[in-house]
Amino acid sequence: MIIGLDVGGTHADIVLLGPDGVRARAKVDTDPDDLGATLLEALDRVLHATEPAAVRRVVLSTTLTTNAVVGAGLSPVGMLVCAGPGVDPALYRTGEHYAVVSGAIDHRGREISPLDPAQIDACAERFAAAGIRYVGVVGKFSTRNPAHELGIAERIAERFERVFTGHRVSGQLNFPRRIATTHLAASVYPLHRNFYEAIAEALRTRGVSAPVHLLKADGGTLSLAASLDSPAETVLSGPAASVMGAIPVASPDEDVVVLDIGGTTTEIALLSGGSPLLEPLGITIGATRTLIRALLSRSIGVGGDSEVRCVEGKITIGPRRLGAPLARGGPALTPTDALIALGESERGDPQVAAAGVAELAAELGCEPAMAARAVIDHACRRIMAAVDGLVDQVNGSHVDTIHELLDGHRIRPARILVLGGPAESLAPHLARRSQLPVELVPDSGVANAIGAAMARPTDALSLIADTEQGWVSCSGSDRQWRCDRGYRREQALEQARALLFERLGPEAGTPELEVVEDLEFNIVRGFSTVGRNIRLTLQVKPGLLEPFTPEHAKVAAC
């Protein structure tokens, strides 16, 4: 048995999967002030007829960290940054509590100027006096040699609750993005820790002892414990769950659009040949450019519970969600109320929905039925315009999927796959306004939870060797070891594979690996070769743990 759980700001969707498919499913309201109660209710809804010991895996995705980033609900963070000559780290300031300290490592991992302990202590004292509890430490070339980051982190560790180092957050060289990513990781940590503790306590209370994983933005998973070191990886895990839930019904011979229509937003993604597209460098959240590897998706503020208003005689929808629909006790008219008033959804009081639509119709100067249809038409047109915009954007830029580089390939969607709570009611309307076939993903209301449940573990690892200096280091960890001048790329590749599989654990099986960086060049002094510099980056391709049965691949045309 596998449990998949997607915790959104509006609802938490949960499924229990067995060898024959979905055994139980549920959707419960999310209580952001008591996540433990939300999780317990969700677990009780699917485990009432199952022994907890039968559950062998639990995977969760969440939009809580994303909502916090977008809503500026993050904790203040202190940043200690060192770079040396050639660049001014002050250009990449992340906020008020940001300090540049002396000390530098060069591109080969050699120290060219030492740290100043007194300067580090003074910065730490200033942060602590300001009430800072979380700190990020980033050096420009820490991915080549993390000694300075480790030295700073060790020196200040006792003053703060948590210290994040840039080389562990990302093994990529982009200095500005690594600063931003480390700052993000430290900022979302307290929220993520609370989520972690709520998950652990809820599962303990219900007797579930299976390994627990969280879905990452790239569609892979990491263990719950490891997520405390990489909390930023869970940003945009909600959209990733939607994409993974659509993969089983995507053909390897076509491009498709995936729409996850939620209560507050609609997430849009693209699949090419059954494979999700990737952000080429890392996700951008607001104005923050990060190194977080993620599936490419876009979000618009149109959902089933979005606020509907009449402004200067015209309908506007979203981006705000004020609460539940009117028909379910909410404060404002929503697209869901329009569907209920038309008799196309049964989840609410039709008389209340009709009254709300009648008020809108009076403002528009039309019949209530026409007003209800106009609301739905406006929502569908907004969604389809966003789809067209994303396709045009992708076709005008560099495109990768999780399986290959699409060199020169233009995305030409053949159909639209729809999932999410309001999907079943809205899909026929989208079909009438689209030139493409529109199909419901099986179990569309909880397909995101299914996608999370079936996602396999992923990880990435960068290995750097300098045979002149006689050392090898591994990014994403603090591991370093000695090597001689006879050390070769083949040895490096074998060690990198072994370390990556060790980090993934036995549950991952034998996933497909890709080498995304493979560089080797001689180090020459005078007229002699004195060593080699070897750089390798390996990563696991996201995918599903095991194939679905034929029942999972059936879609419903709309």
CSV table of C-alpha atoms in Angstrom, one decimal, residues 4-8 11-15 26-27 59-61 63 215 237-246 260-262 419-421 441-454:
chain,number,residue,atom,x,y,z
A,4,GLY,CA,-0.2,9.9,-1.6
A,5,LEU,CA,-1.2,13.2,0.0
A,6,ASP,CA,-1.2,16.6,-1.6
A,7,VAL,CA,-1.7,19.4,1.0
A,8,GLY,CA,-2.9,22.7,-0.6
A,11,HIS,CA,-7.9,21.3,0.4
A,12,ALA,CA,-5.8,18.2,1.2
A,13,ASP,CA,-6.2,15.4,-1.3
A,14,ILE,CA,-5.3,11.8,-0.2
A,15,VAL,CA,-5.3,8.4,-1.9
A,26,ALA,CA,-10.7,11.7,0.1
A,27,LYS,CA,-10.6,15.5,0.0
A,59,VAL,CA,4.6,10.6,-0.3
A,60,LEU,CA,3.4,14.1,0.3
A,61,SER,CA,3.4,17.3,-1.8
A,63,THR,CA,1.8,24.3,-1.8
A,215,LEU,CA,7.7,15.5,-3.6
A,237,SER,CA,5.9,20.5,-5.3
A,238,GLY,CA,2.1,21.0,-5.8
A,239,PRO,CA,2.3,21.7,-9.5
A,240,ALA,CA,4.9,18.8,-9.8
A,241,ALA,CA,2.3,16.4,-8.3
A,242,SER,CA,-0.2,17.4,-11.0
A,243,VAL,CA,2.2,16.8,-13.8
A,244,MET,CA,3.3,13.4,-12.4
A,245,GLY,CA,-0.4,12.5,-12.1
A,246,ALA,CA,-0.9,13.1,-15.8
A,260,ASP,CA,-4.8,21.4,-12.7
A,261,ILE,CA,-7.8,23.5,-11.8
A,262,GLY,CA,-7.8,24.2,-8.0
A,419,LEU,CA,-7.5,17.4,-13.3
A,420,GLY,CA,-8.4,19.1,-10.0
A,421,GLY,CA,-11.5,19.6,-7.9
A,441,VAL,CA,-7.4,12.4,-16.1
A,442,PRO,CA,-8.7,9.3,-14.2
A,443,ASP,CA,-9.6,10.2,-10.6
A,444,SER,CA,-9.2,13.8,-11.7
A,445,GLY,CA,-10.2,15.2,-8.3
A,446,VAL,CA,-7.2,13.5,-6.6
A,447,ALA,CA,-4.8,12.8,-9.5
A,448,ASN,CA,-2.3,15.1,-7.9
A,449,ALA,CA,-2.1,12.9,-4.9
A,450,ILE,CA,-1.8,9.8,-7.1
A,451,GLY,CA,1.1,11.5,-9.0
A,452,ALA,CA,2.9,12.2,-5.7
A,453,ALA,CA,2.4,8.6,-4.5
A,454,MET,CA,3.9,7.1,-7.6
